[in-house]
PDB file of C-alpha atoms and ligand atoms in Angstrom:
ATOM      1  CA  MET A   1      90.834-192.435  67.008  1.00 37.00           C
ATOM      2  CA  LEU A   2      88.179-191.156  69.697  1.00 39.00           C
ATOM      3  CA  SER A   3      85.720-194.058  69.322  1.00 39.00           C
ATOM      4  CA  LEU A   4      84.181-195.666  72.391  1.00 38.00           C
ATOM      5  CA  ALA A   5      84.477-199.065  71.490  1.00 35.00           C
ATOM      6  CA  ALA A   6      87.988-198.405  69.161  1.00 35.00           C
ATOM      7  CA  PRO A   7      89.981-201.487  70.910  1.00 34.00           C
ATOM      8  CA  ARG A   8      87.395-203.826  70.110  1.00 32.00           C
ATOM      9  CA  LEU A   9      85.835-202.903  66.828  1.00 33.00           C
ATOM     10  CA  VAL A  10      87.799-203.868  63.793  1.00 32.00           C
ATOM     11  CA  VAL A  11      86.553-203.719  59.682  1.00 32.00           C
ATOM     12  CA  LEU A  12      86.268-205.799  58.185  1.00 32.00           C
ATOM     13  CA  GLY A  13      86.065-206.550  54.476  1.00 32.00           C
ATOM     14  CA  GLY A  14      84.971-202.663  54.305  1.00 33.00           C
ATOM     15  CA  PHE A  15      82.611-202.277  55.968  1.00 33.00           C
ATOM     16  CA  ALA A  16      81.225-205.200  58.416  1.00 34.00           C
ATOM     17  CA  LEU A  17      81.997-204.583  62.105  1.00 33.00           C
ATOM     18  CA  VAL A  18      83.038-207.812  64.100  1.00 33.00           C
ATOM     19  CA  ALA A  19      83.000-207.613  67.761  1.00 33.00           C
ATOM     20  CA  VAL A  20      86.122-209.001  69.446  1.00 32.00           C
ATOM     21  CA  ALA A  21      88.120-208.841  72.755  1.00 33.00           C
ATOM     22  CA  SER A  22      90.232-206.823  73.532  1.00 34.00           C
ATOM     23  CA  THR A  23      92.669-209.355  73.940  1.00 33.00           C
ATOM     24  CA  ALA A  24      92.218-211.273  71.456  1.00 34.00           C
ATOM     25  CA  THR A  25      93.809-211.648  67.936  1.00 34.00           C
ATOM     26  CA  ALA A  26      91.788-210.086  64.863  1.00 36.00           C
ATOM     27  CA  SER A  27      91.424-212.230  61.881  1.00 38.00           C
ATOM     28  CA  PRO A  28      94.642-211.637  59.207  1.00 40.00           C
ATOM     29  CA  GLU A  29      94.424-208.393  57.840  1.00 40.00           C
ATOM     30  CA  PRO A  30      96.860-206.657  55.895  1.00 42.00           C
ATOM     31  CA  ALA A  31     100.363-205.501  56.456  1.00 44.00           C
ATOM     32  CA  GLY A  32     100.570-202.304  58.359  1.00 44.00           C
ATOM     33  CA  VAL A  33      96.517-201.930  59.273  1.00 39.00           C
ATOM     34  CA  ALA A  34      97.345-202.573  63.101  1.00 44.00           C
ATOM     35  CA  GLU A  35     100.153-200.170  62.914  1.00 46.00           C
ATOM     36  CA  ARG A  36      98.134-197.944  61.177  1.00 41.00           C
ATOM     37  CA  ARG A  37      94.980-198.379  63.878  1.00 41.00           C
ATOM     38  CA  ALA A  38      97.243-197.868  67.313  1.00 43.00           C
ATOM     39  CA  ASP A  39      98.421-194.955  65.288  1.00 44.00           C
ATOM     40  CA  ARG A  40      95.587-193.015  65.140  1.00 40.00           C
ATOM     41  CA  ARG A  41      94.918-194.312  68.253  1.00 40.00           C
ATOM     42  CA  ALA A  42      98.247-193.117  69.977  1.00 42.00           C
ATOM     43  CA  ALA A  43      96.988-189.331  68.045  1.00 45.00           C
ATOM     44  CA  ALA A  44      93.278-188.607  69.080  1.00 47.00           C
ATOM     45  CA  PRO A  45      93.546-188.388  73.081  1.00 52.00           C
ATOM     46  CA  ALA A  46      90.491-190.033  74.436  1.00 69.00           C
ATOM     47  CA  LEU A  47      87.128-188.266  74.769  1.00 76.00           C
ATOM     48  CA  VAL A  48      85.229-191.306  76.842  1.00 77.00           C
ATOM     49  CA  THR A  49      86.125-192.403  79.890  1.00 70.00           C
ATOM     50  CA  PRO A  50      86.715-195.805  79.220  1.00 69.00           C
ATOM     51  CA  PRO A  51      83.793-198.022  80.472  1.00 68.00           C
ATOM     52  CA  PRO A  52      84.559-200.666  83.164  1.00 65.00           C
ATOM     53  CA  GLU A  53      86.227-203.887  82.653  1.00 58.00           C
ATOM     54  CA  ALA A  54      84.551-206.220  80.482  1.00 47.00           C
ATOM     55  CA  ALA A  55      83.113-203.249  78.500  1.00 45.00           C
ATOM     56  CA  GLU A  56      81.518-203.317  76.063  1.00 47.00           C
ATOM     57  CA  ALA A  57      83.122-207.302  74.676  1.00 44.00           C
ATOM     58  CA  ASP A  58      79.381-208.046  74.012  1.00 51.00           C
ATOM     59  CA  ALA A  59      78.750-205.566  71.734  1.00 50.00           C
ATOM     60  CA  PRO A  60      76.035-207.834  68.787  1.00 50.00           C
ATOM     61  CA  PRO A  61      77.813-207.661  65.444  1.00 51.00           C
ATOM     62  CA  ILE A  62      75.508-206.213  63.380  1.00 51.00           C
ATOM     63  CA  ASP A  63      76.448-207.307  59.587  1.00 51.00           C
ATOM     64  CA  ASP A  64      76.062-210.752  59.299  1.00 51.00           C
ATOM     65  CA  ALA A  65      75.158-210.239  55.339  1.00 50.00           C
ATOM     66  CA  THR A  66      76.275-212.789  52.730  1.00 55.00           C
ATOM     67  CA  PRO A  67      78.960-210.839  50.544  1.00 59.00           C
ATOM     68  CA  ASP A  68      77.008-210.461  47.392  1.00 71.00           C
ATOM     69  CA  GLU A  69      74.383-209.041  49.855  1.00 78.00           C
ATOM     70  CA  PRO A  70      73.469-205.150  48.247  1.00 88.00           C
ATOM     71  CA  ALA A  71      74.491-202.397  50.590  1.00 91.00           C
ATOM     72  CA  PRO A  72      71.783-200.243  52.610  1.00 93.00           C
ATOM     73  CA  LEU A  73      70.914-196.933  50.467  1.00 97.00           C
ATOM     74  CA  SER A  74      69.253-194.160  51.948  1.00 97.00           C
ATOM     75  CA  THR A  75      68.280-191.820  49.644  1.00 97.00           C
ATOM     76  CA  GLY A  76      66.378-187.970  49.387  1.00 98.00           C
ATOM     77  CA  TRP A  77      65.661-185.874  53.063  1.00 97.00           C
ATOM     78  CA  PRO A  78      64.967-187.084  56.174  1.00 97.00           C
ATOM     79  CA  TRP A  79      62.018-185.882  56.122  1.00 96.00           C
ATOM     80  CA  ARG A  80      61.465-186.705  51.653  1.00 97.00           C
ATOM     81  CA  GLY A  81      63.619-189.603  51.095  1.00 97.00           C
ATOM     82  CA  ARG A  82      63.576-193.184  50.696  1.00 97.00           C
ATOM     83  CA  LEU A  83      65.495-196.824  51.999  1.00 97.00           C
ATOM     84  CA  ALA A  84      66.706-199.435  50.103  1.00 97.00           C
ATOM     85  CA  ASN A  85      67.746-202.949  51.490  1.00 96.00           C
ATOM     86  CA  ALA A  86      67.359-201.769  54.901  1.00 96.00           C
ATOM     87  CA  VAL A  87      68.674-203.415  58.307  1.00 96.00           C
ATOM     88  CA  GLN A  88      66.565-203.825  61.181  1.00 95.00           C
ATOM     89  CA  LEU A  89      67.130-203.569  64.725  1.00 95.00           C
ATOM     90  CA  THR A  90      66.050-206.408  66.602  1.00 94.00           C
ATOM     91  CA  PRO A  91      66.202-206.395  70.420  1.00 94.00           C
ATOM     92  CA  SER A  92      69.446-207.792  72.531  1.00 96.00           C
ATOM     93  CA  ALA A  93      70.869-207.273  75.861  1.00 97.00           C
ATOM     94  CA  HIS A  94      70.981-203.971  75.207  1.00 97.00           C
ATOM     95  CA  VAL A  95      68.167-202.812  73.395  1.00 97.00           C
ATOM     96  CA  HIS A  96      64.811-202.570  73.677  1.00 96.00           C
ATOM     97  CA  LEU A  97      62.457-202.320  71.698  1.00 94.00           C
ATOM     98  CA  VAL A  98      59.461-199.243  72.754  1.00 92.00           C
ATOM     99  CA  ASP A  99      57.378-199.633  70.220  1.00 77.00           C
ATOM    100  CA  ALA A 100      57.981-204.494  70.308  1.00 65.00           C
ATOM    101  CA  ASP A 101      54.051-204.614  70.557  1.00 63.00           C
ATOM    102  CA  VAL A 102      52.997-201.900  67.257  1.00 65.00           C
ATOM    103  CA  PRO A 103      51.851-203.985  64.167  1.00 56.00           C
ATOM    104  CA  ASN A 104      54.812-203.483  61.066  1.00 65.00           C
ATOM    105  CA  GLY A 105      57.474-202.164  63.371  1.00 71.00           C
ATOM    106  CA  ARG A 106      59.218-199.278  61.976  1.00 91.00           C
ATOM    107  CA  HIS A 107      62.969-200.183  62.930  1.00 94.00           C
ATOM    108  CA  TRP A 108      64.242-200.310  60.183  1.00 96.00           C
ATOM    109  CA  GLY A 109      67.231-198.242  59.196  1.00 97.00           C
ATOM    110  CA  THR A 110      70.978-197.405  57.086  1.00 98.00           C
ATOM    111  CA  ALA A 111      73.688-200.169  58.181  1.00 97.00           C
ATOM    112  CA  ALA A 112      75.617-197.222  60.083  1.00 97.00           C
ATOM    113  CA  LEU A 113      72.360-196.216  62.117  1.00 98.00           C
ATOM    114  CA  VAL A 114      71.070-199.695  63.477  1.00 98.00           C
ATOM    115  CA  GLY A 115      75.353-199.818  64.411  1.00 98.00           C
ATOM    116  CA  LEU A 116      75.000-197.052  66.515  1.00 98.00           C
ATOM    117  CA  VAL A 117      72.131-197.846  68.378  1.00 98.00           C
ATOM    118  CA  GLU A 118      73.798-201.210  69.148  1.00 98.00           C
ATOM    119  CA  ARG A 119      77.157-199.635  70.048  1.00 98.00           C
ATOM    120  CA  VAL A 120      75.910-196.580  72.313  1.00 98.00           C
ATOM    121  CA  GLY A 121      73.379-198.711  74.028  1.00 98.00           C
ATOM    122  CA  ALA A 122      76.500-201.257  74.435  1.00 98.00           C
ATOM    123  CA  HIS A 123      78.571-198.120  76.417  1.00 98.00           C
ATOM    124  CA  VAL A 124      75.602-197.042  78.439  1.00 98.00           C
ATOM    125  CA  ALA A 125      75.751-200.960  79.862  1.00 98.00           C
ATOM    126  CA  ALA A 126      79.143-201.388  80.355  1.00 98.00           C
ATOM    127  CA  HIS A 127      79.415-198.424  83.088  1.00 97.00           C
ATOM    128  CA  ALA A 128      75.391-199.157  84.385  1.00 98.00           C
ATOM    129  CA  PRO A 129      75.085-203.358  84.356  1.00 97.00           C
ATOM    130  CA  GLY A 130      71.058-203.735  83.386  1.00 97.00           C
ATOM    131  CA  ALA A 131      70.843-200.791  81.554  1.00 98.00           C
ATOM    132  CA  ARG A 132      68.797-201.035  78.234  1.00 98.00           C
ATOM    133  CA  LEU A 133      68.822-198.489  75.565  1.00 98.00           C
ATOM    134  CA  GLN A 134      64.800-197.901  74.872  1.00 97.00           C
ATOM    135  CA  VAL A 135      64.845-197.751  71.037  1.00 96.00           C
ATOM    136  CA  GLY A 136      61.436-196.373  69.906  1.00 94.00           C
ATOM    137  CA  GLU A 137      61.110-196.193  65.831  1.00 94.00           C
ATOM    138  CA  LEU A 138      63.731-195.764  62.904  1.00 96.00           C
ATOM    139  CA  SER A 139      61.989-195.416  59.561  1.00 96.00           C
ATOM    140  CA  GLY A 140      59.912-198.063  57.666  1.00 94.00           C
ATOM    141  CA  PRO A 141      61.519-200.979  55.783  1.00 94.00           C
ATOM    142  CA  GLY A 142      62.003-198.982  52.743  1.00 95.00           C
ATOM    143  CA  GLY A 143      61.545-195.614  53.748  1.00 95.00           C
ATOM    144  CA  GLY A 144      58.936-192.837  53.709  1.00 94.00           C
ATOM    145  CA  ASN A 145      55.827-191.350  55.501  1.00 92.00           C
ATOM    146  CA  ILE A 146      54.999-192.426  58.446  1.00 90.00           C
ATOM    147  CA  PRO A 147      52.552-191.593  60.748  1.00 87.00           C
ATOM    148  CA  GLY A 148      53.534-189.375  63.588  1.00 86.00           C
ATOM    149  CA  HIS A 149      57.029-188.524  62.254  1.00 89.00           C
ATOM    150  CA  ARG A 150      58.049-185.547  60.134  1.00 90.00           C
ATOM    151  CA  SER A 151      61.099-187.073  59.186  1.00 93.00           C
ATOM    152  CA  HIS A 152      62.513-190.933  59.812  1.00 95.00           C
ATOM    153  CA  GLU A 153      61.948-191.534  56.219  1.00 96.00           C
ATOM    154  CA  ASN A 154      65.384-193.179  54.912  1.00 97.00           C
ATOM    155  CA  GLY A 155      67.015-194.305  57.404  1.00 97.00           C
ATOM    156  CA  ARG A 156      68.844-191.911  59.792  1.00 98.00           C
ATOM    157  CA  ASP A 157      66.509-190.820  62.187  1.00 97.00           C
ATOM    158  CA  VAL A 158      65.790-192.903  65.491  1.00 96.00           C
ATOM    159  CA  ASP A 159      64.053-192.261  68.726  1.00 95.00           C
ATOM    160  CA  LEU A 160      65.774-193.019  71.834  1.00 96.00           C
ATOM    161  CA  ALA A 161      63.572-192.581  75.362  1.00 96.00           C
ATOM    162  CA  PHE A 162      65.183-191.896  78.055  1.00 97.00           C
ATOM    163  CA  TYR A 163      67.471-194.298  80.540  1.00 98.00           C
ATOM    164  CA  PHE A 164      64.586-194.708  83.802  1.00 98.00           C
ATOM    165  CA  VAL A 165      65.026-196.343  86.853  1.00 98.00           C
ATOM    166  CA  ASP A 166      62.621-197.288  89.503  1.00 97.00           C
ATOM    167  CA  ASP A 167      62.425-194.914  91.943  1.00 96.00           C
ATOM    168  CA  GLU A 168      63.544-196.673  95.383  1.00 96.00           C
ATOM    169  CA  THR A 169      65.488-199.078  93.733  1.00 96.00           C
ATOM    170  CA  GLY A 170      67.459-197.951  91.523  1.00 96.00           C
ATOM    171  CA  GLU A 171      67.126-200.976  89.163  1.00 97.00           C
ATOM    172  CA  HIS A 172      66.906-200.237  85.365  1.00 97.00           C
ATOM    173  CA  VAL A 173      63.038-199.676  83.603  1.00 97.00           C
ATOM    174  CA  ASP A 174      62.319-201.013  80.628  1.00 96.00           C
ATOM    175  CA  LEU A 175      59.306-198.754  79.180  1.00 95.00           C
ATOM    176  CA  PRO A 176      56.336-199.797  77.674  1.00 92.00           C
ATOM    177  CA  ARG A 177      55.228-196.544  76.219  1.00 90.00           C
ATOM    178  CA  PHE A 178      57.504-192.502  76.035  1.00 91.00           C
ATOM    179  CA  ALA A 179      57.442-191.050  79.430  1.00 92.00           C
ATOM    180  CA  ASN A 180      57.356-187.577  79.867  1.00 93.00           C
ATOM    181  CA  VAL A 181      60.117-186.061  82.670  1.00 95.00           C
ATOM    182  CA  SER A 182      57.797-184.062  85.251  1.00 93.00           C
ATOM    183  CA  ARG A 183      60.201-180.901  86.025  1.00 91.00           C
ATOM    184  CA  SER A 184      61.391-183.403  89.737  1.00 94.00           C
ATOM    185  CA  GLY A 185      62.762-185.975  87.061  1.00 96.00           C
ATOM    186  CA  THR A 186      60.574-188.244  87.760  1.00 97.00           C
ATOM    187  CA  ALA A 187      57.447-190.478  85.606  1.00 96.00           C
ATOM    188  CA  ARG A 188      55.382-192.621  86.031  1.00 94.00           C
ATOM    189  CA  VAL A 189      55.123-195.788  84.269  1.00 92.00           C
ATOM    190  CA  ASN A 190      52.357-198.944  85.108  1.00 89.00           C
ATOM    191  CA  ASP A 191      52.060-197.321  88.601  1.00 89.00           C
ATOM    192  CA  ARG A 192      55.287-197.118  89.385  1.00 93.00           C
ATOM    193  CA  VAL A 193      57.274-194.155  89.831  1.00 97.00           C
ATOM    194  CA  VAL A 194      60.618-194.436  87.626  1.00 98.00           C
ATOM    195  CA  ARG A 195      63.550-191.952  88.045  1.00 98.00           C
ATOM    196  CA  PHE A 196      65.330-189.732  85.075  1.00 98.00           C
ATOM    197  CA  ASP A 197      68.994-191.282  85.102  1.00 98.00           C
ATOM    198  CA  LEU A 198      70.959-188.192  84.582  1.00 98.00           C
ATOM    199  CA  GLU A 199      74.608-190.383  84.520  1.00 98.00           C
ATOM    200  CA  ARG A 200      73.019-192.993  81.901  1.00 98.00           C
ATOM    201  CA  ASN A 201      71.614-190.581  79.841  1.00 98.00           C
ATOM    202  CA  TRP A 202      74.821-188.495  79.928  1.00 98.00           C
ATOM    203  CA  ARG A 203      76.717-191.382  78.804  1.00 98.00           C
ATOM    204  CA  LEU A 204      74.302-192.129  76.122  1.00 98.00           C
ATOM    205  CA  LEU A 205      75.323-188.348  74.985  1.00 98.00           C
ATOM    206  CA  GLU A 206      78.464-189.091  75.013  1.00 98.00           C
ATOM    207  CA  ALA A 207      78.117-191.988  72.920  1.00 98.00           C
ATOM    208  CA  LEU A 208      76.891-190.136  70.642  1.00 98.00           C
ATOM    209  CA  ALA A 209      78.687-187.400  69.949  1.00 97.00           C
ATOM    210  CA  THR A 210      81.961-189.653  70.163  1.00 96.00           C
ATOM    211  CA  ASP A 211      81.159-192.758  68.094  1.00 96.00           C
ATOM    212  CA  GLU A 212      83.585-192.709  64.896  1.00 89.00           C
ATOM    213  CA  GLU A 213      81.704-195.068  63.154  1.00 94.00           C
ATOM    214  CA  THR A 214      78.642-192.784  62.363  1.00 96.00           C
ATOM    215  CA  PRO A 215      78.865-189.493  62.900  1.00 95.00           C
ATOM    216  CA  VAL A 216      75.755-187.680  64.435  1.00 97.00           C
ATOM    217  CA  GLN A 217      73.868-184.468  63.596  1.00 96.00           C
ATOM    218  CA  HIS A 218      71.800-183.872  66.536  1.00 94.00           C
ATOM    219  CA  ALA A 219      69.734-185.815  69.334  1.00 95.00           C
ATOM    220  CA  PHE A 220      67.280-182.696  69.877  1.00 92.00           C
ATOM    221  CA  VAL A 221      65.960-183.274  73.348  1.00 92.00           C
ATOM    222  CA  SER A 222      64.167-180.513  75.488  1.00 90.00           C
ATOM    223  CA  ARG A 223      65.534-177.266  76.784  1.00 89.00           C
ATOM    224  CA  SER A 224      65.586-177.907  80.320  1.00 89.00           C
ATOM    225  CA  LEU A 225      66.857-181.595  80.309  1.00 94.00           C
ATOM    226  CA  ARG A 226      69.531-180.533  77.994  1.00 94.00           C
ATOM    227  CA  GLN A 227      70.594-177.882  80.542  1.00 94.00           C
ATOM    228  CA  LYS A 228      70.455-180.794  83.477  1.00 96.00           C
ATOM    229  CA  LEU A 229      72.240-183.142  81.049  1.00 97.00           C
ATOM    230  CA  LEU A 230      75.721-180.833  80.836  1.00 97.00           C
ATOM    231  CA  ARG A 231      75.818-179.759  84.066  1.00 98.00           C
ATOM    232  CA  ALA A 232      75.660-184.441  85.367  1.00 98.00           C
ATOM    233  CA  GLY A 233      78.187-184.512  82.448  1.00 98.00           C
ATOM    234  CA  GLN A 234      80.645-181.650  83.880  1.00 98.00           C
ATOM    235  CA  ARG A 235      80.019-183.728  87.180  1.00 98.00           C
ATOM    236  CA  LEU A 236      81.118-186.880  85.658  1.00 97.00           C
ATOM    237  CA  GLY A 237      84.422-185.654  84.855  1.00 98.00           C
ATOM    238  CA  ALA A 238      83.744-185.385  80.944  1.00 97.00           C
ATOM    239  CA  SER A 239      86.487-182.821  79.715  1.00 96.00           C
ATOM    240  CA  PRO A 240      85.536-179.563  78.125  1.00 94.00           C
ATOM    241  CA  GLU A 241      85.723-180.529  74.596  1.00 93.00           C
ATOM    242  CA  LEU A 242      83.319-183.245  75.277  1.00 96.00           C
ATOM    243  CA  VAL A 243      80.871-180.931  76.506  1.00 96.00           C
ATOM    244  CA  ALA A 244      80.995-178.351  74.365  1.00 94.00           C
ATOM    245  CA  ARG A 245      80.117-181.445  71.285  1.00 95.00           C
ATOM    246  CA  VAL A 246      77.641-182.522  73.585  1.00 97.00           C
ATOM    247  CA  GLU A 247      76.432-179.096  73.769  1.00 95.00           C
ATOM    248  CA  ARG A 248      76.283-179.065  70.040  1.00 94.00           C
ATOM    249  CA  ILE A 249      74.865-182.157  69.285  1.00 95.00           C
ATOM    250  CA  MET A 250      71.862-181.642  71.376  1.00 92.00           C
ATOM    251  CA  ILE A 251      70.308-178.612  69.926  1.00 81.00           C
ATOM    252  CA  PRO A 252      66.882-177.828  71.376  1.00 72.00           C
ATOM    253  CA  PRO A 253      63.726-178.306  69.287  1.00 68.00           C
ATOM    254  CA  GLY A 254      60.721-175.990  67.717  1.00 63.00           C
ATOM    255  CA  VAL A 255      58.259-174.914  70.380  1.00 55.00           C
ATOM    256  CA  ARG A 256      55.559-177.458  68.958  1.00 59.00           C
ATOM    257  CA  HIS A 257      58.000-180.875  69.859  1.00 63.00           C
ATOM    258  CA  PRO A 258      59.165-180.495  73.286  1.00 64.00           C
ATOM    259  CA  HIS A 259      61.028-183.455  73.100  1.00 76.00           C
ATOM    260  CA  GLN A 260      60.643-184.195  76.897  1.00 87.00           C
ATOM    261  CA  ASN A 261      60.505-187.867  76.377  1.00 91.00           C
ATOM    262  CA  HIS A 262      63.110-188.889  74.202  1.00 93.00           C
ATOM    263  CA  PHE A 263      65.620-187.971  72.014  1.00 95.00           C
ATOM    264  CA  HIS A 264      65.270-187.715  68.476  1.00 95.00           C
ATOM    265  CA  VAL A 265      68.448-188.884  66.907  1.00 97.00           C
ATOM    266  CA  ARG A 266      69.947-188.106  63.627  1.00 97.00           C
ATOM    267  CA  VAL A 267      72.918-189.015  61.932  1.00 98.00           C
ATOM    268  CA  TYR A 268      74.808-187.721  58.536  1.00 97.00           C
ATOM    269  CA  CYS A 269      74.302-189.704  54.841  1.00 97.00           C
ATOM    270  CA  PRO A 270      76.371-192.979  55.218  1.00 96.00           C
ATOM    271  CA  ALA A 271      80.047-192.114  53.090  1.00 95.00           C
ATOM    272  CA  ASP A 272      79.022-194.145  49.890  1.00 95.00           C
ATOM    273  CA  ASP A 273      75.489-193.120  49.750  1.00 97.00           C
ATOM    274  CA  THR A 274      76.405-189.082  48.679  1.00 96.00           C
ATOM    275  CA  SER A 275      76.667-189.789  45.629  1.00 96.00           C
ATOM    276  CA  GLU A 276      73.618-192.104  44.977  1.00 96.00           C
ATOM    277  CA  GLY A 277      72.051-189.445  45.889  1.00 97.00           C
ATOM    278  CA  CYS A 278      72.089-188.926  49.860  1.00 97.00           C
ATOM    279  CA  ARG A 279      71.146-185.463  51.281  1.00 97.00           C
ATOM    280  CA  ASP A 280      72.447-183.637  54.554  1.00 96.00           C
ATOM    281  CA  ARG A 281      71.605-180.170  55.514  1.00 93.00           C
ATOM    282  CA  GLY A 282      74.630-178.366  57.887  1.00 90.00           C
ATOM    283  CA  PRO A 283      75.641-178.422  60.253  1.00 92.00           C
ATOM    284  CA  TYR A 284      78.540-179.966  59.307  1.00 95.00           C
ATOM    285  CA  TRP A 285      80.496-180.624  63.039  1.00 94.00           C
ATOM    286  CA  PRO A 286      84.760-180.586  62.705  1.00 92.00           C
ATOM    287  CA  TRP A 287      84.978-183.711  64.517  1.00 91.00           C
ATOM    288  CA  MET A 288      82.915-185.561  61.928  1.00 90.00           C
ATOM    289  CA  PRO A 289      85.488-188.053  59.998  1.00 89.00           C
ATOM    290  CA  SER A 290      87.742-186.916  57.771  1.00 87.00           C
ATOM    291  CA  ALA A 291      86.798-189.621  55.205  1.00 90.00           C
ATOM    292  CA  HIS A 292      83.921-188.732  55.229  1.00 93.00           C
ATOM    293  CA  PRO A 293      82.661-185.951  51.836  1.00 94.00           C
ATOM    294  CA  TRP A 294      81.214-184.241  54.238  1.00 94.00           C
ATOM    295  CA  GLN A 295      83.962-183.324  55.647  1.00 91.00           C
ATOM    296  CA  ALA A 296      84.587-180.905  53.041  1.00 92.00           C
ATOM    297  CA  ARG A 297      81.452-178.555  53.769  1.00 93.00           C
ATOM    298  CA  VAL A 298      82.224-178.205  57.760  1.00 92.00           C
ATOM    299  CA  VAL A 299      82.642-174.755  58.696  1.00 86.00           C
ATOM    300  CA  PRO A 300      85.641-174.197  61.836  1.00 84.00           C
ATOM    301  CA  LEU A 301      84.159-173.869  65.535  1.00 82.00           C
ATOM    302  CA  PRO A 302      86.939-171.982  68.056  1.00 76.00           C
ATOM    303  CA  GLY A 303      88.262-174.761  69.188  1.00 69.00           C
ATOM    304  CA  TYR A 304      87.741-177.456  66.437  1.00 70.00           C
ATOM    305  CA  PRO A 305      90.280-176.711  63.606  1.00 63.00           C
ATOM    306  CA  PRO A 306      89.897-179.055  60.563  1.00 58.00           C
ATOM    307  CA  ARG A 307      91.008-182.348  61.201  1.00 57.00           C
ATOM    308  CA  GLU A 308      94.640-182.699  59.611  1.00 52.00           C
ATOM    309  CA  ALA A 309      93.786-185.099  56.144  1.00 42.00           C
ATOM    310  CA  THR A 310      96.712-188.092  57.763  1.00 36.00           C
ATOM    311  CA  GLN A 311      94.058-188.350  60.873  1.00 42.00           C
ATOM    312  CA  THR A 312      91.912-190.805  58.793  1.00 39.00           C
ATOM    313  CA  THR A 313      88.878-193.129  60.295  1.00 38.00           C
ATOM    314  CA  ASN A 314      87.365-196.380  59.958  1.00 37.00           C
ATOM    315  CA  VAL A 315      84.840-194.975  57.842  1.00 36.00           C
ATOM    316  CA  ALA A 316      84.478-197.234  55.662  1.00 37.00           C
ATOM    317  CA  ARG A 317      84.732-196.165  51.349  1.00 38.00           C
ATOM    318  CA  ARG A 318      83.230-199.312  49.172  1.00 37.00           C
ATOM    319  CA  GLY A 319      84.004-199.097  45.791  1.00 37.00           C
ATOM    320  CA  SER A 320      81.016-200.826  45.022  1.00 39.00           C
ATOM    321  CA  ARG A 321      77.890-201.257  46.292  1.00 44.00           C
ATOM    322  CA  THR A 322      77.494-204.752  48.342  1.00 41.00           C
ATOM    323  CA  ARG A 323      78.974-205.455  51.182  1.00 39.00           C
ATOM    324  CA  SER A 324      81.492-207.712  51.892  1.00 34.00           C
ATOM    325  CA  ALA A 325      80.895-210.080  55.213  1.00 30.00           C
ATOM    326  CA  GLY A 326      84.977-209.583  55.900  1.00 29.00           C
TER     327      GLY A 326
HETATM  328 ZN1  LIG B 401      61.380-188.234  65.599  1.00 78.20          ZN
END
């Protein structure tokens, strides 16, 4: 399988993610599960450079719910929708909330989106120790319209500010607010000159493009940064397949929102919410997990034949609308 944290993330109880060390023994699981997982890993070549030692082992668990707590539910469209039983994203070693001081912070999403944010933050930090993902708004606790956004209504959108480093020391910089990147690749943050870090921002994109738990539909960003990032990926040795994936999801937005200071990331409806009124509009990428109902809508792209039905993923299919704590 292609998942970044594949060796360390185990699906338990159908939905809960538990971070374990790669050498640790997971909780008891039905006979054959480990073998099937190993088969999947063997079947699909890794798209992403494995991070250095001690990688994502400390990615926080995203689900500490009690067994009977209702699962999050995303309904409607990202631009006209609602969110129930939302999960709140909280700061961590790898996640910094850029708008943490905004009253009634809007850091609520589906478990799928919050889990994605935490995993991609951990992935970048594994390549660049000390780096923290700079997260803007997700959705309000119940979804619906929020000021300043045309979407962000049902827990499937998140704004991710860029990774910047101090121009002189190269140290990671937490942002007090989003910062526009100049043509020279710098920005000014509290009288400090900071530099758009191509490698860290590329690592973020590769993590978004290959996450198997939460397929990503888009990462909107300005056209000029898009080109620089694709070249950075090639310089860093990304495979042509990975570069092509990132190129597809990294769509330049319309003129009104040049996205010169953040990636606007959208994920597809969680698999279980598709029958409950969650709505998506394409494109549907061929690398979507084969267990996801939207897989049926995939239009093949050159180089991306439809995945075989036997190539399952660990997108959980729950039998009921409750989640188990594993
Ligand atoms: Zn946005």
